[in-house]
Coordinates of C-alpha atoms and ligand atoms in Angstrom, one line a residue:
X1 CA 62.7 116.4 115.5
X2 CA 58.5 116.6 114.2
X3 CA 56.6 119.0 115.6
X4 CA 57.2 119.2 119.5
X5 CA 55.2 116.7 122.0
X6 CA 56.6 114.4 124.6
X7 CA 55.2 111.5 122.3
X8 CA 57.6 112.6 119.7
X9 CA 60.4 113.6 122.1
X10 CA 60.0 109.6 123.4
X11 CA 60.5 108.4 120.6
X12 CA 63.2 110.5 119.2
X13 CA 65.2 109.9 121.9
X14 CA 64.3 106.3 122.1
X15 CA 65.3 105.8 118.7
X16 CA 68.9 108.0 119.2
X17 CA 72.1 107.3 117.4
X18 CA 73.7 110.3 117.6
X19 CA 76.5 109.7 119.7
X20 CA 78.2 106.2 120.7
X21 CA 76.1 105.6 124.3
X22 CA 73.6 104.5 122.5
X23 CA 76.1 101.4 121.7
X24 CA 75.8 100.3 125.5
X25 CA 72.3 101.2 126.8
X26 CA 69.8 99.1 127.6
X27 CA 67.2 101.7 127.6
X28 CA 67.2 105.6 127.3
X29 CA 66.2 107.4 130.2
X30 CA 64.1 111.0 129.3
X31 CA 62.8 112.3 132.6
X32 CA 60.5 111.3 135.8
X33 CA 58.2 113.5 137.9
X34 CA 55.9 116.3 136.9
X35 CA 55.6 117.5 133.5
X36 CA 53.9 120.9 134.6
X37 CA 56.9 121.5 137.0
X38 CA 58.2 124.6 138.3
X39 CA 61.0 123.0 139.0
X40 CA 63.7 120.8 137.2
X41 CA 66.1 118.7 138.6
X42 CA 69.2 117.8 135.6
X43 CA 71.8 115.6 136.8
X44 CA 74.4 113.9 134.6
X45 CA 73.7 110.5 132.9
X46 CA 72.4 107.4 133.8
X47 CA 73.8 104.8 135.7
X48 CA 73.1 100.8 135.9
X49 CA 70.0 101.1 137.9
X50 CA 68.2 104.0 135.8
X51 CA 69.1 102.1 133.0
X52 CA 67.8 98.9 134.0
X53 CA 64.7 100.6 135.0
X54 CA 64.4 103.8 132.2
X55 CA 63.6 106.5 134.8
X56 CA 66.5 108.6 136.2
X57 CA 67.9 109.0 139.4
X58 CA 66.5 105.8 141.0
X59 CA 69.7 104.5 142.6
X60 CA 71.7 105.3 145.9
X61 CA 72.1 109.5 144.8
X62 CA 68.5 109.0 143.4
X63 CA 66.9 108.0 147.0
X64 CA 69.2 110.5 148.4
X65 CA 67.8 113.1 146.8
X66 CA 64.0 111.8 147.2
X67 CA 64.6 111.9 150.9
X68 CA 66.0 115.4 150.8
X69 CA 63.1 116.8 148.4
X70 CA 61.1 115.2 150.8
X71 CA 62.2 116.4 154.0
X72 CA 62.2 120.0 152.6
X73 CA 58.5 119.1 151.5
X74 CA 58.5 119.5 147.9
X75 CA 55.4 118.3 146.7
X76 CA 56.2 116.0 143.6
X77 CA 53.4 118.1 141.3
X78 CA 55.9 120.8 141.7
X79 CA 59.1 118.7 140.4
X80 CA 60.8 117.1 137.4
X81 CA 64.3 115.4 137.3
X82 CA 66.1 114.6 134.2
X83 CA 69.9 114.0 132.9
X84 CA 71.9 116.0 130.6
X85 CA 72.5 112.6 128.6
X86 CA 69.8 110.2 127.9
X87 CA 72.3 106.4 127.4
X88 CA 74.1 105.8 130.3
X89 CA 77.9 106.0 129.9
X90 CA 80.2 103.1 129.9
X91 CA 81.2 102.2 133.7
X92 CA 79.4 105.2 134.8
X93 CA 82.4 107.5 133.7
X94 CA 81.3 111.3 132.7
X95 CA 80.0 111.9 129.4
X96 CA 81.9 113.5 126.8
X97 CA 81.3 117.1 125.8
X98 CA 80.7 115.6 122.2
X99 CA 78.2 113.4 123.8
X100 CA 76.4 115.6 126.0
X101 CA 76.6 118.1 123.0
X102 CA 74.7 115.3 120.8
X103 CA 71.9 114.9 123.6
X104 CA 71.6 118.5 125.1
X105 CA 68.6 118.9 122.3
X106 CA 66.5 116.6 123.8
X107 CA 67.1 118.5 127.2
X108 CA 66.3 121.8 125.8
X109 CA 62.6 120.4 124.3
X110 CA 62.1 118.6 127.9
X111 CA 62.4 122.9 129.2
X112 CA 60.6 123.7 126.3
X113 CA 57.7 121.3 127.1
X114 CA 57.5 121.4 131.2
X115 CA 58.6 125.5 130.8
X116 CA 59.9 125.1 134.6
X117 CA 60.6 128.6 136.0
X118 CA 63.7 127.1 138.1
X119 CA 66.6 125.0 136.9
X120 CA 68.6 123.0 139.5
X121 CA 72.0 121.8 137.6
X122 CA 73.1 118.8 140.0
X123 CA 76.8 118.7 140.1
X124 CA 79.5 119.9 137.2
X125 CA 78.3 118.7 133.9
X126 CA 74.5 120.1 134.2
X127 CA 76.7 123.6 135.4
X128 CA 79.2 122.7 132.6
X129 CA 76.2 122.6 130.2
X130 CA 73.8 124.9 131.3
X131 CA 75.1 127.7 133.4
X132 CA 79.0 128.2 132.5
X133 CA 82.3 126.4 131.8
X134 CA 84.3 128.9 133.7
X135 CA 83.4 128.4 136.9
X136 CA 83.9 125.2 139.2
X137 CA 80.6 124.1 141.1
X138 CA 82.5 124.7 144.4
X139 CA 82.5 128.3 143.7
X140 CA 79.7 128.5 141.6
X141 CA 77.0 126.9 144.0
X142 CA 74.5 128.3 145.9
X143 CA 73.7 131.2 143.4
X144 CA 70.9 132.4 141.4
X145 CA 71.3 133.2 137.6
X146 CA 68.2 134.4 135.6
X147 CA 68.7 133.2 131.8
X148 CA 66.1 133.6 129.5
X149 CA 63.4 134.3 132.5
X150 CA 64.1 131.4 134.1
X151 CA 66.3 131.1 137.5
X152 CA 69.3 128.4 137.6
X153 CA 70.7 127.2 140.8
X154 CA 74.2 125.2 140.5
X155 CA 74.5 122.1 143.6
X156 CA 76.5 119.3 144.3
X157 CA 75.5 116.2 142.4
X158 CA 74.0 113.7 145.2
X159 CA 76.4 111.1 144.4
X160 CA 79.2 113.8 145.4
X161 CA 77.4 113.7 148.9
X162 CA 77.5 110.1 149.3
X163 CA 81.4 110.1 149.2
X164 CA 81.9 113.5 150.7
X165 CA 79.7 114.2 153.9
X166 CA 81.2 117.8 153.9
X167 CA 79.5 118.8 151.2
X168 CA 76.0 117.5 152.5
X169 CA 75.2 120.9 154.2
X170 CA 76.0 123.1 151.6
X171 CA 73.7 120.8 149.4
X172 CA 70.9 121.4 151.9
X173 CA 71.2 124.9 152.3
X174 CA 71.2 125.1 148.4
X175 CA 68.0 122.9 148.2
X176 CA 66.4 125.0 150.9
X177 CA 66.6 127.9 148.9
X178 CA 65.4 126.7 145.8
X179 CA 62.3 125.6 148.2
X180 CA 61.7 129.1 149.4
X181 CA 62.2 130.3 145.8
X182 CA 60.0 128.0 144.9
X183 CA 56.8 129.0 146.9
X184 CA 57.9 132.8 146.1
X185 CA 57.4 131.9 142.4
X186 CA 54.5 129.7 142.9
X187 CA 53.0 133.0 145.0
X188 CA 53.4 134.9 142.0
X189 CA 52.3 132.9 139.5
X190 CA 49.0 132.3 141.5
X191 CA 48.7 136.6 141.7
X192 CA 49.1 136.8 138.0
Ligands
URA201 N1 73.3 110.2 138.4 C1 72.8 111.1 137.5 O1 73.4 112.1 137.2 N2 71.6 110.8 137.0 C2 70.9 109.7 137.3 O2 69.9 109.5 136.7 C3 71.5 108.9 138.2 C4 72.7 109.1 138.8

C-alpha cells in the first residue's frame, strides 16, 4: 500500500483482489464510526445488508449492538466498528483463514490510523485473528490482554446473542467493562 491515509486505505481496499470474496461483493465494507476512537469494535465480515449499504454492522447484530452501546452510553466520538474481512462471504458463511489472512492488512492500517487504546474482538474470528487461536471465546471472554500498549477484550459476536439469549448477559457485563475501561483511559489520557 502508498504511503498510509484513509484516502489510500479506501481505495486499496476498494480496489482488492487478493482473495476470492471479492468475486461476490457488491461493495467492500472498511469501517463506520469515529476515526479518533478510543475504542474499536472488529466483528467478522459483512453480511447482505452491510454489503448493500458499504458500512458494517448495519443489520439485525448491527442494531443490536447500537442499542447496547447505547444504553451503556458510549458516546459515538469515542467508537469505531470494523470487520476482520472487508467482501462479504458467500451465504454469510465464516471467512477462511487464507481469506482473513489476505485482508487482516487493511485491519492493521485501520489501528494504525484511528490508534484506539482498546480493541473489542466480537465473537471467534476477531479472537482467532487478533488475540489467540488457542483459546475458545467461551473461555476466553471477559478478559483483558495488553498487546503492544493497547488493551483487547474478547465477546460474543451479536449475532451469537440473537440465537442464544444465554449468552446476552455475559455480553453485557463484558461491554460494561470495556465502558468503565473506557472512561479510566479517557481520564488518563486527559491527565497526560
Ligand atoms: N457481522 C459482522 O461480523 N460484521 C458485520 O458487519 C455484520 C455482521
Amino acid at each position: 500500500m502508498a504511503e498510509l491515509s484513509w484516502e489510500n486505505l479506501e481505495k486499496a481496499v476498494s480496489a482488492c483482489r487478493a482473495c476470492p470474496l471479492y468475486r461476490g461483493r457488491l461493495q467492500t465494507v472498511l469501517g463506520r464510526g469515529s476515526r479518533s476512537a478510543t475504542v474499536m469494535f472488529v466483528g467478522e465480515g459483512p453480511g447482505r445488508q452491510e454489503d448493500e449499504q458499504g458500512l458494517p454492522f448495519v443489520g439485525a447484530a448491527g442494531k443490536f449492538l447500537d442499542v447496547a452501546l447505547e444504553s451503556l452510553s458510549f458516546d459515538p466520538a469515542d467508537y469505531y466498528i470494523a470487520n476482520v474481512v472487508k467482501c462479504r462471504p458467500p451465504m454469510n458463511r465464516t471467512p477462511e483463514p487464507s481469506e482473513a489472512n489476505a485482508c487482516l492488512n487493511f485491519l492493521r492500517a485501520q489501528f494504525a490510523l484511528v490508534r484506539p487504546r482498546i480493541i473489542v474482538c466480537l465473537g471467534s474470528v476477531a479472537h482467532t485473528n487478533l488475540v489467540s487461536a488457542e483459546q475458545s471465546i467461551s473461555r476466553a471472554r471477559g478478559q483483558w490482554i495488553l498487546k503492544k500498549g493497547i488493551l483487547f477484550m474478547s465477546t460474543f459476536h451479536p449475532a451469537a446473542l440473537l440465537r442464544d439469549e444465554q449468552k446476552k448477559l455475559p455480553f453485557w457485563q463484558d461491554l460494561k467493562q470495556v465502558r468503565q475501561k473506557l472512561d479510566e483511559v479517557k481520564a488518563q489520557t486527559g491527565a497526560e
